[in-house]
Structure formats: C-alpha cells, structure tokens
Amino acid sequence: GCGTAEDTSSLDSLTFTYVTSPLNLPSIVEKEEGIFTKAFADDGIEVKYAEITSGADQTQALAAGDVQVLYAVGATSVILSAANDADIKVLNMYSRSPKAFCMYSKDESISSPADLRGKTIAGPVGTNLHELLAAYLATADMTVDDVNFVNMGIPEAKAGLEGGSVDVALLAGAAAYQTQQQGYHLITDGEGLINAIIAVAVTNKFYEAHPEIIEKLQSAQAEIADFMQNHEQEAYEMAAAELDLDVDAVKEMAQYYDFSTEITAADKEGFQRTADFMYQAGMIEKELDVNTLF
Amino acid sequence: MKKIHSAFAPFLGILLLLAVWFLLCRAEIFSPYLLPTPQKVFDSFLRMLFSGELLRDVLISFIRILKGFCIAFLLAFLLGMFRTLLPAAEKYYDAIVQFFRNVPPLSLIPLLILWCGIGETTKTVIIVLASFFPMYLNIVKGFTGCDQRLLEVGDAFGYTKFEKFRYILLPYASADILVGMRIGMGYSWRAIIAAEMIAASSGIGHLILFAQQLSRTDKVIVGIFVVGLVGLATDKCFGFLLKKLFKGNGENGWN
Amino acid sequence: MKKIHSAFAPFLGILLLLAVWFLLCRAEIFSPYLLPTPQKVFDSFLRMLFSGELLRDVLISFIRILKGFCIAFLLAFLLGMFRTLLPAAEKYYDAIVQFFRNVPPLSLIPLLILWCGIGETTKTVIIVLASFFPMYLNIVKGFTGCDQRLLEVGDAFGYTKFEKFRYILLPYASADILVGMRIGMGYSWRAIIAAEMIAASSGIGHLILFAQQLSRTDKVIVGIFVVGLVGLATDKCFGFLLKKLFKGNGENGWN
Amino acid sequence: MAGIELKHIQKAYTVDGWTFPVLKDICLQIPENRITVLLGKSGCGKTTLLRLVGDLEEPNGGEIHFAVTHKTAFVFQEPRLMPWLTVWDNTIFGLKKQSYDTGEIQALLETVGLDGFQKAYPHQLSGGMQQRTAIARALAYAPSFLLMDEPFAALDHFTRTQLQKELIRLQKSQNTGILFVTHSIDEALLLGHKIAFLEDGCIKKEFLLDTDCENRDLLSKELIELKREILAQLHL
Amino acid sequence: MAGIELKHIQKAYTVDGWTFPVLKDICLQIPENRITVLLGKSGCGKTTLLRLVGDLEEPNGGEIHFAVTHKTAFVFQEPRLMPWLTVWDNTIFGLKKQSYDTGEIQALLETVGLDGFQKAYPHQLSGGMQQRTAIARALAYAPSFLLMDEPFAALDHFTRTQLQKELIRLQKSQNTGILFVTHSIDEALLLGHKIAFLEDGCIKKEFLLDTDCENRDLLSKELIELKREILAQLHL
Ligand SMILES: Nc1ncnc2c1ncn2[C@@H]1O[C@H](COP(=O)(O)OP(=O)(O)OP(=O)(O)O)[C@@H](O)[C@H]1O
Ligand SMILES: Nc1ncnc2c1ncn2[C@@H]1O[C@H](COP(=O)(O)OP(=O)(O)OP(=O)(O)O)[C@@H](O)[C@H]1O
Ligand SMILES: [Mg+2]
Ligand SMILES: [Mg+2]
C-alpha cells in the first residue's frame, strides 16, 4: 500500500471498488461485460477491483491510495470522510433508492412515529437507514433519543427482529425483500424522507491529474446505462446469478432503484440534508457545505 | 546506572513507536484523515477522559470481559477436569469442541442473536467463545502431561481419583493453566469489538467501532491505546494476583 | 461391540446437534429464514460443491491461512528463541508484544489498510495477529519451564548456549510448542472472516460474509460447517504430521 | 496363612518392539509382621516385583494373594517428592486431610535428620535428604505393610545404621510387615527375617534367619557363614 | 603445581529466608591424574563442592585454581538422562556432533552392562541401569578430568566391583583425574589415592594412600588400620 501511487502521471492500473449488494446492477453489468476493461485497454491501463463493502473502509482505501475510484459509495460515507478533512470528490450519481430502505416490525400496530417511542430499534449507525429513522421521527418532532436505537449490521438487525429481541429493524436490500416476503409489517420506507444516494467518488487530486481518465469513465458509464436499458432482462439475470437470488426477486427489487448518473439539484439538496442530519446527530463536528464536494 | 536503564527498557520500544508516528506525520506522507497526528489523538484522549466517557466505557467493557472470562475459565477447567477424571467421556464431546474451535465467532453472531437476543448474554457468549479454547487446550495439556511417577505416589498412598487430581495433577498443571489463562484473558480483550458489535451503546469496543463507522481515526487510535494498556494492566495485575495465590509454586524454582 | 461403540462416539455429539436442529425446524419455532432446514442447507451445500465454488474458496482461504500461520509461527519461534538465548533483549520488545496481545485486530483494520493496502498483505497480517500470541506465549512457557537439571547436563558437557537450546530446550519444550501451534492454527481459521472482510472476492470467509449480507442463512451455515470441518481436518493432519516428525518424543511416554 | 503370597507370577516388558520376560515364575511367601529382604543384581526385576506387590502394576500371569487388606506405604527407588511442597508437606502427603499429631511428625523428621529443613523445597535438598524425606513420608503414613526400594542407597554409613535401627524398632513395636529391596548383603543380613535372592526371573534361593534382628552381629560365625553362602549364590 | 586447588572456598544457601553456610572454609588440593575421594555425611556439602569444581556454581568466597584447562565430565547424583533420547543417544550426548567410533561406544555399553538396551528410553530402565547410562555418557566423553557424585550408589555388589575395576583401569590408561564422592568407606579405600573427609563445612582430615589401586586388598593390615582411623573420624 504505497500512498503515492497516484502521483505518477502515467497510470498503469486503475482500481475500482466493487460492491454488488444490495442490488448494484451497474457494477454487476460492468464487470460481467468488461466495460471498464475495454475502455481503458487502449491506454494500457489495467482495471482492477477491490471488494470493499463497508463505506468507512472504502473512503479509507481511497485516502490511502489503494483504490482510485469508489464505484458505489453511500452519501453518508462521503460526507463523513469530507467532514474529517479527507480529499474526496463526487464525480456523479450511482443510484437513488429511497424505497429500498425500510423499517419493519412484527407488531402491526406501529403506524406512526409516536408508536415508536421507547421501542428497541436496530440498524447500522451513520448510514441511510439511520437517517431514515431520524427523518421519520422528525415528522412528529421526535429525535433518535426518544427511542432505544441500537447499532448493528443489517443481518444482525434482521436476526434480532426474528428472535424477538428487537421491536423494529432498519433493513435494506435482500434482507428487506425477504422480510417483506415473510409478511412482516412495513412501517415506512425512505420515500419522501431520505434521498438514499449512492455516488461515484474520486479524490480531487486524481480528478485534476487525470482529466482524460475521468472523461473515459463518464463515457463508459453511459455505455453501462445503455446496456441496462436495452438488455434489461439480461442485466437482471446477471444480477440474479451474481447475488444468487431469483430473477423475480431481482426484478421486484430493481423497481426501487433509479440508476441515472446525473447530479440533479434534488441530489445536491439530498446531500445537504444528510450532512445536516449528521451534524445534528453529532456524527460530524462541523457543518459541511456539500457544494465543496462536487 | 544499569538499573535505571533496565527500568527504562520496556518504554524504549513504545517510545520508538511514538517517534516513528510523529515523524511520519511531520513528513506528511499520509493525510491526517488516515493517520492523525499524535497531538490530535492526545487531545481527543484528554477530551474523552475528562468527559468521563472513556472511563465509563472501559469499566463496562471490563465487567463484560470479566464475566465472559470467568465463565470460559470455569467451563474449560471443568471440561478439562472431567476429561482427566473420566477419560472415556472425552470422545463424546471432543469432536464438537474441536469443531467449534475453528469456527469464526463473527459468523455465529446472527445465530447468537437469534438464540440469546441482543442483550448481555450474546456479548458474554462471544467473549466465552474467544477465550475458552486456549484455556481448554492448555489445561488439558497440563493435566495429560503430568509426571506419571508422581501420580503413582498418589496411588501408593491410596489416593482416590479426585484426590490425585486435587493434590497432584492440579499443582503440577498450574504453570500450564496460568499460561492458558493469560492467553485467554488476552483473547477476551481482543473479542471486545466483536462482542460490542451487537447492540451495544457503551463499552470500549463500541467506542472504537462507532468511531470507525464515523471515520474518526483519532478516536479509533485512542480506543486502541486504551484497550492495549488496560489489557496490559489487567494482565499484570492478574499475573501478580496469581503469583500471590500460587505463592509456593512460583518461588520454589518449579515454575 | 465395544470397539464399534468407541469409533462411533465422536459422531454422537454431532448427531445429537443435527437431531436438535431437525426437530427445531420440524416444530417451526423459527422462520426458515433464520434457521433453514437441514435439507435446504444440504441442498445448498451440494450445489456449491458441484459448482466448484466451495472448493475454490476453501483452497484460497487455506493458502492464506497457511501463509499467515507459517509467518506467525516463525515469528513466535524466533522471538521465543531470541528471548531464551538473550534474556536481556526481551524487555525491549516485551511491552510492545504484550500491548498488541490485547488489541482487537478488528480495530486495526483501518490502520492496516493504510500500511499494507488492501491486498493479500493485510489479510495475512490479520491472520498473523490472530495466531501469533498463543504460539508465542506457549513457546516462551516451554522454554522457560525447562528442567534446570537437564540444562546443567549441557553445561557440564561444554555445550554452547545455542547447542543447549537445540539439543535440550527444544526437545523439552516440544509439547508446549505443539499445543501452541494447535491453538494458533485454530485461531488462524477463526480469523478468516476478519481477514476476508477487506477487499476479498473469494475465500470461505468472504463467502460467509457475503451470504450474511444477502441474508442467505443456508449458505452461512454451509460456510460455518465447512470452516469447522476443514479446520478440524487440518488440525488432525497437522497433529499426525507432527507426531511423525517428533516420533521419538511422542512414543516414549514423555509427551 | 497370613501375609502375602505370590504364585507363579509372570511379567514381561516390551522395549523397541521386542518383548522380554522380566519375571518368569515367581513363587514367594511374604510373611506378615516380618522383614523380607529382596536381593538381586541391578536390572533383575526387584523394583518390578515390588510394584506388583504394591498393586501399581498388573502381572501378566500368576496370582497374588493378600491375607488381609493392608495399609501399604511405598518408598520408591527415586525420592518422588512433590516439587511444590515443602519437606513438611511432603512428609504429611500420605496423611491427606486426616488428623495427625504434629509432635509425632516433628519427631519423625528429627529421626531422619531433617530437623531445620521443614520449610525447604525438594530442590533445595541434597540427594540423601530427599531420600530421607521420602522415607519419612512412608513412615508418617503408619502403614501396616511397608514396601521399600533401596531406601538407604544414598545414605552414608552412620545415617544408614541409624535408620536401620529405627526400622527394626518400628517393625517390632508396630508389627509392620516390610518388603525391603537392597544391594547390600550386609544390610540384608542385618535386617532380614527372610532373604530372597532373585535371579533370572525366579527366586533362586531363600534364606531364613531366626535370630532377632535387634541383636545381630555381622561378625558372628552364623552370619559370616550365611554371607559366604549368599556370595556363592551370586557367583553363579 | 598441577591439578586443581581450592583456596578458602565458601558457599552459603538460603532456605526460607534463612541463610546458612554449607561450605565454610575449604582448602583442598586435587592432584591431576589421580583419584581423589570425598567422604562425608549426607547433606554435608559434597555435591555442592563438586558443583563448584565443575563450574556449575559460583563460590561466595575463595578461589579455585585450575592448572590446565580440563575437558571435564560430570556424573550427577541423579541420572539426569534426556527422557526423549534412547540409551544410545544419551550415551553419545556429550559428544555432540563430533565423530565417534561406534565400536567404542558399543564396547562401553557392554562394560556397563547395557548391551541390548541401546534403543530403550530412560523410563524403561531400572534405577541402576539409568545410573549406568549416565556413567557411560561421562566415559564416552573421554574426559581428562572426571567428577563423579556417588556414581555406584544404586548398583549391586558385583556390578559395582566390576565398574570400580573399570574405573581404575581407565584412570591408569588415560591418566584421567577423578574426583569421586562416595558414602562407602570400603569404596574410598579401594579407589582413592587421596581421601578427603568433609565435615562441618571444612576438610577435616586428608589421607594419602600410596599403594597402587590395582592391587589393593581391603583385608590388608594397612587398609584395616586406615579404615579404623576413618571410622574414628566419623564418630567425632
Ligand atoms: N516400563 C518399562 N518398560 C520396559 N521395560 C521396563 C520397564 N520397567 C522396567 N523395565 C525393565 O525391566 C527390567 C527390570 O527392571 P527393575 O526396575 O525391576 O530392575 P531392578 O531389579 O529394580 O534394578 P535396579 O537395582 O537397577 O533398580 C529392566 O531390564 C528394565 O529395563
Ligand atoms: N539450591 C539449594 N538451595 C538451598 N539449599 C541447598 C541447595 N542445594 C543444596 N542445599 C543445601 O546444602 C546442603 C548440602 O547439600 P549437598 O547436596 O551438597 O549435600 P551432599 O553432601 O551431596 O549430600 P548427599 O550425600 O545427601 O547427596 C544441604 O543442607 C542442602 O539442603
Ligand atoms: Mg530398582
Ligand atoms: Mg550429594
């Protein structure tokens, strides 16, 4: 891990993070079709992948120079790293999927934020799911302190819900889909509450040093979008194979995702909303103007 | 002169580490995001110390570890004893013990949550899983490695199985048991993150994990230092206590 | 009759476990999501086996573990030897070793990424961290616990420090070293999830972790079983090999 | 018939895959309340025989009959002290938690010449002192039958004489049965009521002495005669 | 002046916080190429003195002068065999990797009566056989100076006589210097060119014998006289 690899102006390899879950169709399609590999082959740049799922680890690896492009990183992770003075730049969007982030319970009677008071709610801290909970509670002027929020990963939260030690679980991706299939009670999803943005990010330094690569990257992403539009069924099948899920499940879940890469005003707003939430929750120590990220 | 030097030696390694860290930060090879300066870490440390959060977290974790460790030790000791007194019973449970010895506790967390909920039980079980095996193996080694000739003395004086265990095997194996306990204690501390991964809102493991999730490397480093030092201190106290307890053994040239 | 019974015994425990599992599923206490039926798990197992993915993952993890384990053993052995031959040197590095003994490897991951990148090095380092300490402590115990009277025989015959180490300390400590190695091997396997948490695209730890993220409990259980069994098998092979190597020691009633 | 009777005892050991008989056909009557001395060359199987009598090992063939259940104590050829116990604690090792008279133990330690070393650990003792501690441990147990494997080998002339006298006194007063292994023909002549000579896996010869042990004179005509006879046996 | 000279040697040990002097003021001249026998009661400090001469321990006071650098071998009071080595390997333990003549070692093992047990491990040997292995180990080393701590204590009359003869032969042919500890006055008289009597931390008395050891007759007037003298010393 040499932190200075990116300084040399001529790159001979480019490492992307490769994250497939919850349902990252572009990543799956890209790898399967070898789109990046083809795009950078002319320049003699080898494309490599790093499977780092944790957002914190992704930004660490970016800062350490082991990875050049975070291809699919949560907005919260980007904000956290920027707030801690790391060099990071959002290149474009990857997906938005507020509906994929849900809050489930066994108890059918929970239907409003007020019903959550004092309940044990499990989910990963500092993520879209955490923000979802805060935003939902905020609609009734409540805060996370009014409930018993416990920090744990998605699989653990689901196990807790099932075992009965947790009243409400914050779930996303396959776990959310399964829970729904099992007939659990959906309290709310992220629609209208959070933007649930996943983005593509690099460092500013890299952005400035390699404009030609950035350009190639953009066109390659356009190619991916094309493929997903024109070969929808094929893309679903790829994802089903990669994630070892049913094609039907993939199709069902894919409805919740918007994979357009363009940065819209609403996205910027969403970023700011997330940053503000994190500031208020004490997760970052200073206010962050998200415009510095773009 | 020599004595000062000798008292100083243990710190030399640590000082060197600090110096390298300081120089690295000075040279600005890494962004402070990845490797915060010693000053920043120290500041965070002071802040956390004075707010009381650090002490509370350490205490909570300490109690958890003690609980898990004691259970693990009792289990390991009883199983080891059982195996020694009743060698025939061993083969019934040995396969299971050996099986679980190799299973990563992290993979068991969802199953543990299912069985034991998200309360203290799961946390304790994870610590037990982490510290049980080195203790068990060392205890078994201590018992099975006992000098047969000394055991025969017990036979000759009409000792029962249990008496032989109590008066010959146990003192003989004490060195092995102590090493097992020290390793086990170390592993209890090492498991604190995995244990507090689940629904903890306090504890030093939770502190580190939370800081990690929030990309606060300075807090992570404070946490690492505190765990390392507290662990070191527990180990020393522990060694001291055991030396007192097993006084006869420690000072007769036998251990 | 008795012999059959005895050969069967190790499986009894495992069979019992399976029976409980089967009955639990039958009683439908838990949703099949959390506790898939044995049949489903077995199906998944067969599917994974025949697709070759299981074998490939196990092999990859195995190589990682072997690498980490060997490095850890060499380090532990050399440091232990160093400490024995040059007791004065010990206090310089002992504090650091003892410090890191208590630090959860999970907390070091961010720092490891910084220093060692996201390649194989980090994975190896995590395995080394997991297996080094039990080996080191057991080796040191073996060396320091050596019978002084036998060492004096070496003195009497003009053995050098190194010769005493080679011909007296080493055979004497072999039982302790072997126990250390077995514990270390177990801990290598246990660390495979932590190791493959970082940027792995294959390996049995990655398989379990990935399945966990996708809520495929059946695959998680297959993974757990495979790790446990492969670990068990390694342990047995390992024990067998070492028995061959140290043949003289194993069969003279000494160990 | 009182005492212990060995009938056609056989015992074989395996070394390096090669089995050899140590005891081939031992028939021996060990009388109660008497001192039986076992003589024989080094490696002839004396310790093995003692271990069989002491029930520490099973014979491969033959039978051992015990007339009454004995409270047996064993003095091993090596001291076999517990390294983590002091001389005092090693001495009372056989007594377990049962009550004992501190004064008696103290007197015993004085007899074996270990007064002042009560708190010493085995590794701080000389070879002879370790052996004496082992003897004290066996005597403290107050056995009704005592098995002793070369107990005085590491002792000097005078300590040895003193302990021999002590043993005779003890045997008389407590009526203890003793099976005593020694290399010294003189010692055998001084102590034994019965001397058994072990060679080639069999009891080659037995000698009975009827004089009281207390008043034996090695230079008496009788004993010189016997010694000559024994030496002749050894030359075989 | 050849040999080893001990000048005002002092040595004290601490047991249970109480320091007591074992050797108070030892002055002794150990001649080269001769057999020096050390006599004394059990626990009087013979082993301690041997350990000092063998450089296994440091004196608290006084000086030890070595005339030439010796190749020293040590026979300890206990066998101290390596439990993981066979009799053969234990015998050649002192030789390390240096070349040796297999035939010689074989002959040595036959001399000490261990032929056939080359592949046995120590725990498969009788006490006397273990001690003989330790003697073989020391002799195989071909030392120029040999320290022996009660080497024949665990041996029977005949094995003992045989090894005594062997020792005398060796001493003559190789000119080996020997410091020999024993409890047996007879043995001292048979072997020693010089007999030193240790008591109360000092060398109480020295006796010089000028007859050649090979032809000594314990029943000769001279030796009977000497024995009486030594016994008188002991009675002090
Ligand atoms: N555990 C064992 N395994 C194999 N052989 C053994 C074992 N114990 C004893 N032997 C053999 O049995 C024989 C007799 O041993 P034993 O100890 O009875 O002799 P001993 O008469 O007591 O000799 P010593 O006077 O030297 O003590 C020896 O040849 C010895 O090698
Ligand atoms: N390591 C030690 N620590 C304390 N005391 C010791 C130590 N070694 C020996 N001693 C004491 O020194 C004294 C002399 O012991 P030493 O072994 O020299 O006697 P010895 O003359 O060889 O006796 P023996 O004939 O019984 O072997 C004893 O009183 C013993 O208790
Ligand atoms: Mg014997
Ligand atoms: Mg001695």
PDB file of C-alpha atoms in Angstrom, chain A residues 32-117:
ATOM      1  CA  GLU A  32     -19.707  -9.016 -16.494  1.00  0.00           C
ATOM      2  CA  GLU A  33     -19.381  -7.093 -19.764  1.00  0.00           C
ATOM      3  CA  GLY A  34     -15.876  -5.853 -19.049  1.00  0.00           C
ATOM      4  CA  ILE A  35     -16.815  -2.318 -19.980  1.00  0.00           C
ATOM      5  CA  PHE A  36     -14.142  -0.523 -17.970  1.00  0.00           C
ATOM      6  CA  THR A  37     -11.528  -3.006 -19.038  1.00  0.00           C
ATOM      7  CA  LYS A  38     -12.337  -2.343 -22.666  1.00  0.00           C
ATOM      8  CA  ALA A  39     -12.468   1.406 -22.196  1.00  0.00           C
ATOM      9  CA  PHE A  40      -9.044   1.649 -20.613  1.00  0.00           C
ATOM     10  CA  ALA A  41      -7.335  -1.036 -22.629  1.00  0.00           C
ATOM     11  CA  ASP A  42      -6.207   1.438 -25.306  1.00  0.00           C
ATOM     12  CA  ASP A  43      -4.260   3.447 -22.742  1.00  0.00           C
ATOM     13  CA  GLY A  44      -2.607   0.318 -21.445  1.00  0.00           C
ATOM     14  CA  ILE A  45      -4.302   0.739 -18.088  1.00  0.00           C
ATOM     15  CA  GLU A  46      -5.206  -2.427 -16.265  1.00  0.00           C
ATOM     16  CA  VAL A  47      -8.532  -2.387 -14.435  1.00  0.00           C
ATOM     17  CA  LYS A  48      -8.641  -3.995 -11.005  1.00  0.00           C
ATOM     18  CA  TYR A  49     -11.419  -4.496  -8.492  1.00  0.00           C
ATOM     19  CA  ALA A  50     -11.496  -4.305  -4.724  1.00  0.00           C
ATOM     20  CA  GLU A  51     -14.480  -5.729  -2.933  1.00  0.00           C
ATOM     21  CA  ILE A  52     -14.839  -3.389  -0.002  1.00  0.00           C
ATOM     22  CA  THR A  53     -18.377  -3.222   1.258  1.00  0.00           C
ATOM     23  CA  SER A  54     -18.045  -1.055   4.338  1.00  0.00           C
ATOM     24  CA  GLY A  55     -18.333   2.637   3.476  1.00  0.00           C
ATOM     25  CA  ALA A  56     -15.756   3.659   6.059  1.00  0.00           C
ATOM     26  CA  ASP A  57     -13.257   1.170   4.687  1.00  0.00           C
ATOM     27  CA  GLN A  58     -13.881   2.423   1.147  1.00  0.00           C
ATOM     28  CA  THR A  59     -13.031   6.001   1.979  1.00  0.00           C
ATOM     29  CA  GLN A  60     -10.004   4.816   3.961  1.00  0.00           C
ATOM     30  CA  ALA A  61      -8.763   2.854   1.000  1.00  0.00           C
ATOM     31  CA  LEU A  62      -9.327   5.844  -1.282  1.00  0.00           C
ATOM     32  CA  ALA A  63      -7.353   8.108   1.009  1.00  0.00           C
ATOM     33  CA  ALA A  64      -4.601   5.532   1.303  1.00  0.00           C
ATOM     34  CA  GLY A  65      -4.339   5.415  -2.482  1.00  0.00           C
ATOM     35  CA  ASP A  66      -5.147   1.740  -2.824  1.00  0.00           C
ATOM     36  CA  VAL A  67      -8.283   2.494  -4.745  1.00  0.00           C
ATOM     37  CA  GLN A  68      -8.742   5.231  -7.316  1.00  0.00           C
ATOM     38  CA  VAL A  69     -12.484   5.152  -7.919  1.00  0.00           C
ATOM     39  CA  LEU A  70     -15.190   4.480  -5.373  1.00  0.00           C
ATOM     40  CA  TYR A  71     -17.740   2.992  -7.655  1.00  0.00           C
ATOM     41  CA  ALA A  72     -20.796   2.958  -5.457  1.00  0.00           C
ATOM     42  CA  VAL A  73     -20.264   4.650  -2.126  1.00  0.00           C
ATOM     43  CA  GLY A  74     -23.000   5.928   0.170  1.00  0.00           C
ATOM     44  CA  ALA A  75     -23.526   9.653   0.561  1.00  0.00           C
ATOM     45  CA  THR A  76     -23.100   9.327   4.313  1.00  0.00           C
ATOM     46  CA  SER A  77     -19.650   7.825   3.900  1.00  0.00           C
ATOM     47  CA  VAL A  78     -18.641  10.605   1.518  1.00  0.00           C
ATOM     48  CA  ILE A  79     -19.836  13.237   3.953  1.00  0.00           C
ATOM     49  CA  LEU A  80     -18.108  11.603   6.894  1.00  0.00           C
ATOM     50  CA  SER A  81     -14.812  11.463   5.133  1.00  0.00           C
ATOM     51  CA  ALA A  82     -15.098  15.026   3.842  1.00  0.00           C
ATOM     52  CA  ALA A  83     -16.039  16.252   7.296  1.00  0.00           C
ATOM     53  CA  ASN A  84     -12.882  14.630   8.605  1.00  0.00           C
ATOM     54  CA  ASP A  85     -10.792  16.567   6.086  1.00  0.00           C
ATOM     55  CA  ALA A  86     -10.206  13.801   3.599  1.00  0.00           C
ATOM     56  CA  ASP A  87      -9.741  14.663  -0.043  1.00  0.00           C
ATOM     57  CA  ILE A  88     -12.871  13.417  -1.824  1.00  0.00           C
ATOM     58  CA  LYS A  89     -14.918  14.498  -4.827  1.00  0.00           C
ATOM     59  CA  VAL A  90     -18.271  13.245  -6.033  1.00  0.00           C
ATOM     60  CA  LEU A  91     -17.992  12.514  -9.723  1.00  0.00           C
ATOM     61  CA  ASN A  92     -21.555  11.583 -10.422  1.00  0.00           C
ATOM     62  CA  MET A  93     -24.501   9.721  -9.006  1.00  0.00           C
ATOM     63  CA  TYR A  94     -24.736   5.965  -8.923  1.00  0.00           C
ATOM     64  CA  SER A  95     -28.252   5.361  -7.683  1.00  0.00           C
ATOM     65  CA  ARG A  96     -31.061   6.665  -5.539  1.00  0.00           C
ATOM     66  CA  SER A  97     -33.324   4.203  -3.880  1.00  0.00           C
ATOM     67  CA  PRO A  98     -35.324   5.619  -1.002  1.00  0.00           C
ATOM     68  CA  LYS A  99     -37.863   2.838  -1.329  1.00  0.00           C
ATOM     69  CA  ALA A 100     -35.199   0.172  -0.796  1.00  0.00           C
ATOM     70  CA  PHE A 101     -34.610   1.392   2.744  1.00  0.00           C
ATOM     71  CA  CYS A 102     -37.312   0.197   5.068  1.00  0.00           C
ATOM     72  CA  MET A 103     -38.393  -0.111   8.637  1.00  0.00           C
ATOM     73  CA  TYR A 104     -40.050  -3.391   9.612  1.00  0.00           C
ATOM     74  CA  SER A 105     -41.682  -4.683  12.731  1.00  0.00           C
ATOM     75  CA  LYS A 106     -43.613  -7.737  13.860  1.00  0.00           C
ATOM     76  CA  ASP A 107     -46.111  -5.538  15.628  1.00  0.00           C
ATOM     77  CA  GLU A 108     -48.857  -4.476  13.209  1.00  0.00           C
ATOM     78  CA  SER A 109     -49.997  -1.692  15.487  1.00  0.00           C
ATOM     79  CA  ILE A 110     -46.985   0.506  14.868  1.00  0.00           C
ATOM     80  CA  SER A 111     -48.033   3.017  12.272  1.00  0.00           C
ATOM     81  CA  SER A 112     -46.738   6.379  13.380  1.00  0.00           C
ATOM     82  CA  PRO A 113     -43.551   7.823  14.809  1.00  0.00           C
ATOM     83  CA  ALA A 114     -45.273   8.203  18.155  1.00  0.00           C
ATOM     84  CA  ASP A 115     -45.772   4.439  18.330  1.00  0.00           C
ATOM     85  CA  LEU A 116     -42.015   4.019  18.190  1.00  0.00           C
ATOM     86  CA  ARG A 117     -41.423   5.799  21.478  1.00  0.00           C
TER      87      ARG A 117
END
